[in-house]
Coordinates of C-alpha atoms in Angstrom, one line a residue:
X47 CA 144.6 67.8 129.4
X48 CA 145.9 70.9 131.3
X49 CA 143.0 72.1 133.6
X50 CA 142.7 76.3 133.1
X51 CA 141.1 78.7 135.8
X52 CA 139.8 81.4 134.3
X53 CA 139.1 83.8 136.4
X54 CA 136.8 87.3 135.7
X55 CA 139.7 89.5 135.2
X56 CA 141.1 86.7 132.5
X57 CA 138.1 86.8 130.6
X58 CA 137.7 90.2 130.1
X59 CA 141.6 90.3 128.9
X60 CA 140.8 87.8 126.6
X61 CA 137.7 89.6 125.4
X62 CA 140.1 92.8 124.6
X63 CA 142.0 90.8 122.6
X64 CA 139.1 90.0 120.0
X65 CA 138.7 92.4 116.8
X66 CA 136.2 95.1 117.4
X67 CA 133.1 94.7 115.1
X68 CA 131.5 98.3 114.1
X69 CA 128.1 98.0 113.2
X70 CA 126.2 100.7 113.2
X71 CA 122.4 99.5 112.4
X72 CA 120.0 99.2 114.8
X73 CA 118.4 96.1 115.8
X74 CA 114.8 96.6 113.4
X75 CA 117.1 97.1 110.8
X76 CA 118.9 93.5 111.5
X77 CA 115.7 92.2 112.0
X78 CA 114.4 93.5 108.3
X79 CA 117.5 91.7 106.7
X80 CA 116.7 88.7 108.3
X81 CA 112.9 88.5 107.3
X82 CA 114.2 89.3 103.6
X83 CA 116.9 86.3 103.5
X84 CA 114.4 84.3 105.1
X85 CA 111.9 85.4 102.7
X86 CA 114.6 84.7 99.7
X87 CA 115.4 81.3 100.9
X88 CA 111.8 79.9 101.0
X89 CA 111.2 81.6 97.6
X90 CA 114.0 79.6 96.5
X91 CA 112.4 76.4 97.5
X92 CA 108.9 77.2 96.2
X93 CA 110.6 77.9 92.8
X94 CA 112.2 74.9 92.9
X95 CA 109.2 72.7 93.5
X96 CA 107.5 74.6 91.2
X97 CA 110.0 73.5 87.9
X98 CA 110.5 70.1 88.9
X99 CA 105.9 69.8 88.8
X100 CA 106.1 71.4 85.9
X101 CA 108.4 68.8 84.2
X102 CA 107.0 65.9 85.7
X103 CA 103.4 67.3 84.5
X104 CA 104.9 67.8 81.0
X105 CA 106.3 64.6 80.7
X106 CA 103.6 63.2 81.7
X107 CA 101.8 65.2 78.7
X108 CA 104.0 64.1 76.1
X109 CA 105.2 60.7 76.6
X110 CA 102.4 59.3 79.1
X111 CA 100.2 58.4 76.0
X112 CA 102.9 55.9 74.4
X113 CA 103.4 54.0 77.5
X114 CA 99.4 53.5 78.6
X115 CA 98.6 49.9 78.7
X116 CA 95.2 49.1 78.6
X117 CA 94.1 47.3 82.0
X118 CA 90.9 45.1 82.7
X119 CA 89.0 46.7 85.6
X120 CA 87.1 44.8 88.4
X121 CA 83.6 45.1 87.3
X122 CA 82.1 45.0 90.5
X123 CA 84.1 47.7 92.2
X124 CA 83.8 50.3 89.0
X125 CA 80.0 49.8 89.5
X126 CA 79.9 50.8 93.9
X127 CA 81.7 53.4 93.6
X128 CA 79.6 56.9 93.4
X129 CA 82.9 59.1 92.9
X130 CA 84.4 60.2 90.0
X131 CA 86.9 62.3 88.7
X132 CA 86.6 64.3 85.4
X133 CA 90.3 63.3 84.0
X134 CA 90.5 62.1 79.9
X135 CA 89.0 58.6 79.2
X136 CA 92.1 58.4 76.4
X137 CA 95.2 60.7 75.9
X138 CA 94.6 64.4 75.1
X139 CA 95.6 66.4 72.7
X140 CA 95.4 69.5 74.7
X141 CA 97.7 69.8 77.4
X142 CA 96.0 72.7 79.6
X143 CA 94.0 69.6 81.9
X144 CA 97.7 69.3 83.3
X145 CA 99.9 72.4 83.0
X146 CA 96.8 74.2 84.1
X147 CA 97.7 73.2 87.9
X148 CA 101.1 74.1 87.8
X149 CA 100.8 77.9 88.6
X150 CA 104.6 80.1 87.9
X151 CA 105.3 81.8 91.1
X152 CA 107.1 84.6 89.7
X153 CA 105.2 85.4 86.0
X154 CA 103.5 88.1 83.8
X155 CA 100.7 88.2 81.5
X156 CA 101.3 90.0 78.6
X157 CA 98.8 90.2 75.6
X158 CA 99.6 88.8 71.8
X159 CA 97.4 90.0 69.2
X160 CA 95.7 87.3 67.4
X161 CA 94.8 88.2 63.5
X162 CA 92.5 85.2 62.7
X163 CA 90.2 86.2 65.6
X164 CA 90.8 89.6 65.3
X165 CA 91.4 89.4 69.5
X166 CA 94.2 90.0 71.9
X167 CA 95.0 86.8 74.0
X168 CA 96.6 87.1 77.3
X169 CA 99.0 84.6 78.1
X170 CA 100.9 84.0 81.6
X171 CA 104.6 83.7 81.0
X172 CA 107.2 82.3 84.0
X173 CA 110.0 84.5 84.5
X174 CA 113.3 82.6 85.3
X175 CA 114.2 84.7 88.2
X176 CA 113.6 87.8 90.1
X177 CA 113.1 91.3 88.4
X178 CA 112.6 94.7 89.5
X179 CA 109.2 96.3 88.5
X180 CA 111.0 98.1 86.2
X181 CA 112.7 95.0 84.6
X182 CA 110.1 92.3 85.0
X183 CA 108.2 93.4 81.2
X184 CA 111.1 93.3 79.3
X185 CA 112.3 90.1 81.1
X186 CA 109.0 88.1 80.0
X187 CA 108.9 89.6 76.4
X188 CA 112.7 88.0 76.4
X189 CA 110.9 84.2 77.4
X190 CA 108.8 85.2 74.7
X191 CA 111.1 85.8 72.0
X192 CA 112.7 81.6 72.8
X193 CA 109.3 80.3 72.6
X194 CA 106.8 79.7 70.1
X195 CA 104.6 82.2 70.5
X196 CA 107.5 84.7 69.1
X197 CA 105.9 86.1 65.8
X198 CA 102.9 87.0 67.6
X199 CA 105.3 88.8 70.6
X200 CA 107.2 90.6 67.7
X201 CA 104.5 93.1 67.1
X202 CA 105.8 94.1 71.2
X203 CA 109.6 94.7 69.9
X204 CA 110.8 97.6 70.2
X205 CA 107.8 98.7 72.9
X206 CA 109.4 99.9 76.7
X207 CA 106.9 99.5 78.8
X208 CA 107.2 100.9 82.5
X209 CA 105.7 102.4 85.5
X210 CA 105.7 105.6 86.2
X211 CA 106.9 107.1 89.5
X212 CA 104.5 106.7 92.3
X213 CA 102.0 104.2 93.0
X214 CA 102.3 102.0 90.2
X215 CA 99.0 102.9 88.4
X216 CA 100.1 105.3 85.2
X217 CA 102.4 103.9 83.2
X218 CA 104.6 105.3 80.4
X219 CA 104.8 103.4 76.9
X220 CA 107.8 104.4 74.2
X221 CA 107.3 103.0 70.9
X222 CA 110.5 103.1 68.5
X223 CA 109.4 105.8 66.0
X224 CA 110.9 103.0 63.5
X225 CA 108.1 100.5 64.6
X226 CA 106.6 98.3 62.1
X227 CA 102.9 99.5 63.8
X228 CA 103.2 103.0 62.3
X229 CA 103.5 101.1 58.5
X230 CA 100.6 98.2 59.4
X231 CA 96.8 98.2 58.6
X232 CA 94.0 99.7 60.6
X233 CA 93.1 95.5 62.3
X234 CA 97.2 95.3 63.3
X235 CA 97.4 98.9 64.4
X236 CA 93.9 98.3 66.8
X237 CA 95.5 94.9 68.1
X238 CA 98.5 96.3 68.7
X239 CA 96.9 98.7 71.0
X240 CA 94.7 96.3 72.5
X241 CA 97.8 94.5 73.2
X242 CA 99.4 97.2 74.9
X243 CA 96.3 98.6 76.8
X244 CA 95.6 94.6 78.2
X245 CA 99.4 94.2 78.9
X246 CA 99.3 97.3 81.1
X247 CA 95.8 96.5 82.8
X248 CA 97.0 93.1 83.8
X249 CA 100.4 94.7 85.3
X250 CA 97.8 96.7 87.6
X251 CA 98.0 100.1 85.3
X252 CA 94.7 102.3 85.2
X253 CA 96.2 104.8 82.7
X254 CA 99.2 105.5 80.1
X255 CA 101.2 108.6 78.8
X256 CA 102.4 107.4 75.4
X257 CA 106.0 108.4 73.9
X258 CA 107.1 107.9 70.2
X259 CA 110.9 107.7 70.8
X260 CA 111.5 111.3 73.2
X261 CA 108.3 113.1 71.9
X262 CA 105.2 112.8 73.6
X263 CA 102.7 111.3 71.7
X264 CA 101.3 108.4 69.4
X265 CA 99.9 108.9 66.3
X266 CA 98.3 105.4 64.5
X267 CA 95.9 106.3 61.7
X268 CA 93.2 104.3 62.9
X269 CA 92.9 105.8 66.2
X270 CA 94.5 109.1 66.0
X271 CA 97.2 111.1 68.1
X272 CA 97.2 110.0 71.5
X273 CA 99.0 111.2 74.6
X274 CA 97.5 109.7 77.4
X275 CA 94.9 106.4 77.5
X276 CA 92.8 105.6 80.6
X277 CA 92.3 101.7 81.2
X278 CA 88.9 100.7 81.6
X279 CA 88.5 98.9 85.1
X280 CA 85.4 97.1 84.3
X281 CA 84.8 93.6 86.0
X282 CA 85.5 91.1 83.4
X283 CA 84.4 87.6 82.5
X284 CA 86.2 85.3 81.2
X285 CA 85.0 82.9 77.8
X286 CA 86.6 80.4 75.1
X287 CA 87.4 81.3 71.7
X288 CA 88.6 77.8 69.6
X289 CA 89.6 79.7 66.5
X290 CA 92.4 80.6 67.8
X291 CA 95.9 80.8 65.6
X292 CA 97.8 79.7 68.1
X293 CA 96.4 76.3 67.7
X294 CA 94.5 75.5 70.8
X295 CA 91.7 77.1 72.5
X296 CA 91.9 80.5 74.8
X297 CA 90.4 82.0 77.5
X298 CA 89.8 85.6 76.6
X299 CA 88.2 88.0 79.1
X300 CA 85.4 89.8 78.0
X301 CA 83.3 92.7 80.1
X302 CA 80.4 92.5 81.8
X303 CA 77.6 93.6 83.8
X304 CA 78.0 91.7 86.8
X305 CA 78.0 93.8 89.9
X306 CA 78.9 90.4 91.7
X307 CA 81.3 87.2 91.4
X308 CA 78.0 85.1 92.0
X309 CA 76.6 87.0 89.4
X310 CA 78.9 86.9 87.4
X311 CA 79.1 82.7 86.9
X312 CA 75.4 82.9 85.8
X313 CA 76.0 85.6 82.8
X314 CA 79.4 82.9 82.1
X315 CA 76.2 80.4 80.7
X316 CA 76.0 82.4 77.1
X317 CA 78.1 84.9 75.3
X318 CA 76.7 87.3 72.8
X319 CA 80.3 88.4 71.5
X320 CA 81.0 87.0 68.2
X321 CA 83.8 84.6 68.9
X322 CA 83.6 83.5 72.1
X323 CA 81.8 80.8 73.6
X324 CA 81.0 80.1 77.3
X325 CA 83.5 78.2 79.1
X326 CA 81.0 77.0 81.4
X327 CA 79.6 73.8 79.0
X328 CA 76.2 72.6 78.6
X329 CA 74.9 70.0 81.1
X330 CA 76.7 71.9 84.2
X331 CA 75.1 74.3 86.6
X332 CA 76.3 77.0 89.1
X333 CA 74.1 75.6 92.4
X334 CA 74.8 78.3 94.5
X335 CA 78.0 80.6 95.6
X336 CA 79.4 81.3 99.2
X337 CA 81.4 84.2 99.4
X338 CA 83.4 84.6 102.5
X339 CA 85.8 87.9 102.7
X340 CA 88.2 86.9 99.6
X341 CA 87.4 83.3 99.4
X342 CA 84.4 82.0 97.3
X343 CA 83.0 78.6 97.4
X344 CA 81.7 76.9 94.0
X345 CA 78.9 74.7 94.1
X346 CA 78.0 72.7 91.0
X347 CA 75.7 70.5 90.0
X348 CA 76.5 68.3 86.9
X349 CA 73.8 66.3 84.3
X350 CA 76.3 65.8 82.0
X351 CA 79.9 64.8 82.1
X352 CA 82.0 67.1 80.5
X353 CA 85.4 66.2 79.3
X354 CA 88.6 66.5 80.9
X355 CA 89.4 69.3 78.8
X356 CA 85.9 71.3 79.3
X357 CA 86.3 70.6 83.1
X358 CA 90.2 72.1 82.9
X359 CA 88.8 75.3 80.9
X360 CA 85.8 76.2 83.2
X361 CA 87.5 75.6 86.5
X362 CA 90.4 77.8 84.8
X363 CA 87.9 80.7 83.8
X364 CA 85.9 80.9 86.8
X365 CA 89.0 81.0 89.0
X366 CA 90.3 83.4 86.8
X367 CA 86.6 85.3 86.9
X368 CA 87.3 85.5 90.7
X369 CA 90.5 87.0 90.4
X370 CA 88.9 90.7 88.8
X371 CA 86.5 90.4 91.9
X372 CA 89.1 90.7 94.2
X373 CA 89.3 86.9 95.5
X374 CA 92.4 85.2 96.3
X375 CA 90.8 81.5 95.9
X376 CA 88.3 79.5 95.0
X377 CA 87.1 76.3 97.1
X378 CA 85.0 73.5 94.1
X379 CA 82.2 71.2 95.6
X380 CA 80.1 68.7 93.4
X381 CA 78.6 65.2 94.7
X382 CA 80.2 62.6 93.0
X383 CA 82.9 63.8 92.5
X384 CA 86.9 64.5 93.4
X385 CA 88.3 66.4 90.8
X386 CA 87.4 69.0 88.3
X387 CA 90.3 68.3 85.6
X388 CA 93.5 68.8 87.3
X389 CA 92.2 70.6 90.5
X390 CA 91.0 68.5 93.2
X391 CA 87.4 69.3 94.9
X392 CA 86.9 70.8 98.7
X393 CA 90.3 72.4 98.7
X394 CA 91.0 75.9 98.2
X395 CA 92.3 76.8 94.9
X396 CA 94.5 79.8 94.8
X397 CA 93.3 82.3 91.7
X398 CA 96.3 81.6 88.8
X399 CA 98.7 84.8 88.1
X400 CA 96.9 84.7 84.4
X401 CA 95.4 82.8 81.2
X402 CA 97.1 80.1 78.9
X403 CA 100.0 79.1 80.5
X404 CA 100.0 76.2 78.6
X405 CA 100.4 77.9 75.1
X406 CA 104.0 78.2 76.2
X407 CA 104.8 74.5 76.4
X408 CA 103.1 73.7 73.0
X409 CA 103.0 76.8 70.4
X410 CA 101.1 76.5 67.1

């Protein structure tokens, strides 16, 4: 190969030569780019591991039960062994002990009234992709309408639902003036609101300016003509109701008045609203409760072994209980054991996006 000397003056020549590249941004915003792609890419991935647990964990649901053989086990070694994990003794016929530890990264809870209880439930729904804040409602009440949950969604046809300009906490809500809610009962028109007024509050609203097509306004028999609404931003606790229609029990949350998290787990022993019944079950007590900034730590102490579904429910509601006290994750600890239905013990557990995710995968 023919040997070049390049020289200074040569390289600059053959510098000239290349295309001139006009860019006028400045370096921080380069830099701001970059962090986004960066940020889109590992998004990417996290989705992705996200759908591919969520199958496996369904699967697993559905077909595991037909292909469990019955095994002898060493009596010696069941008997030395002082841990033990709360999982089901046979096949379920709930599935929230598994989908309840596959959390959506990208989701929103929207509220579906529930006639036979006479309740709104709120359920966490997976959106397929990314959505503006703007878009994100109407992309979720679309996943709603493909699943089974869709009569119950119906009632939220023809409902826009949006923020308003600003910081995200008054929110405006147009209802077709053609809307089947203006023709219902008193019950469907209050759980319609309810549905709205949970629906906004779990999107982060505080208030809403209500619209019947372009006029200002809402006028439902059973509560009036109303313009505006303010959301009450009460701590709530969360609790079971088993009646409900869509064929499995709920977490519902319910106010209370707990100034504290701590406190709060002790007034999650008994209910007094007709309906709902603590998700903490009998034979299992709060010990104590470290709170550390926005982590908590769980104690419990257990004279009764709950099932796998009771374990799934309470760890779900008391994460879930953290989540209106402002923590980010919870941290389980109970001797004896290693797991507390599908969520393992001494780890941090972050607080799910919302309640009943697993409604979606089975529907009445």
């Amino acid at each position: 190969m023919k040997k070049l000397n390049w020289n200074e003056r040569c390289i600059e020549h053959g510098l000239e030569q290349l295309p001139v590249i006009k860019d006028r941004r400045t370096k921080e915003e380069v830099y701001v780019r970059l962090v986004r792609a960066q940020r889109r890419a590992r998004w990417k991935r996290r989705w992705l591991k996200v759908v591919a647990s969520a199958a496996v964990l369904a699967s697993a649901v559905y077909v595991g039960p037909h292909f469990i053989v019955p095994t002898r086990s060493d009596k010696n070694e069941a008997s030395s062994s002082p841990v033990q994990t709360l999982e089901a003794d046979g096949a379920s016929s709930h599935p929230k002990a598994m989908m309840a530890a596959s959390e959506p990264v990208n989701a929103v809870v929207i509220a579906l009234p529930d006639e036979r209880i006479g309740q709104v439930v709120p359920v966490v729904v997976p959106l397929p992709g990314r959505f503006a804040p703007n878009e994100r409602l109407s992309a979720a009440l679309g996943e709603l309408a493909r699943s089974p949950l869709r009569e119950a969604s119906a009632w939220l046809d023809g409902v826009k639902m949006a923020p308003a300009a600003g910081d995200g906490r008054v929110w405006v809500v147009r209802v077709l003036a053609s809307h089947r809610v203006f023709a219902a009962g008193h019950e469907e028109q209050r759980l319609f609101f309810d549905a709205v007024m949970e629906t906004v509050r779990q999107m982060g609203g505080q208030s809403i300016r209500f619209f019947t097509g372009e006029e200002e306004g809402l006028d439902l028999p059973v509560l009036g003509r109303l313009k505006t609404a303010k959301i009450n931003q009460q701590k709530r606790m969360y609790y079971q109701n088993r009646s409900s229609s869509f064929g499995y029990p709920v977490l519902i949350p319910a106010p209370g008045s707990a100034r504290s998290f701590s406190e709060a787990l002790k007034q999650m022993k008994k209910s007094t609203i007709h309906g709902l019944e603590p998700a903490i079950p009998p034979g299992v007590e709060v010990d104590s409760v470290d709170v550390d900034a926005r982590h908590a730590t769980v104690r419990l102490h257990l004279s009764a072994r709950p099932s796998a579904e009771e374990a799934a429910s309470m760890a779900e509601a008391v994460l879930l209980t953290a989540k209106e006290f402002g923590l980010l994750d919870v941290t389980f600890e109970s001797s004896g054991l290693s797991t507390l239905g599908p969520y393992p013990l001494g780890k941090p557990i972050h607080v799910p996006a919302g309640p009943n995710a697993a409604l979606l995968a089975t529907g009445p």
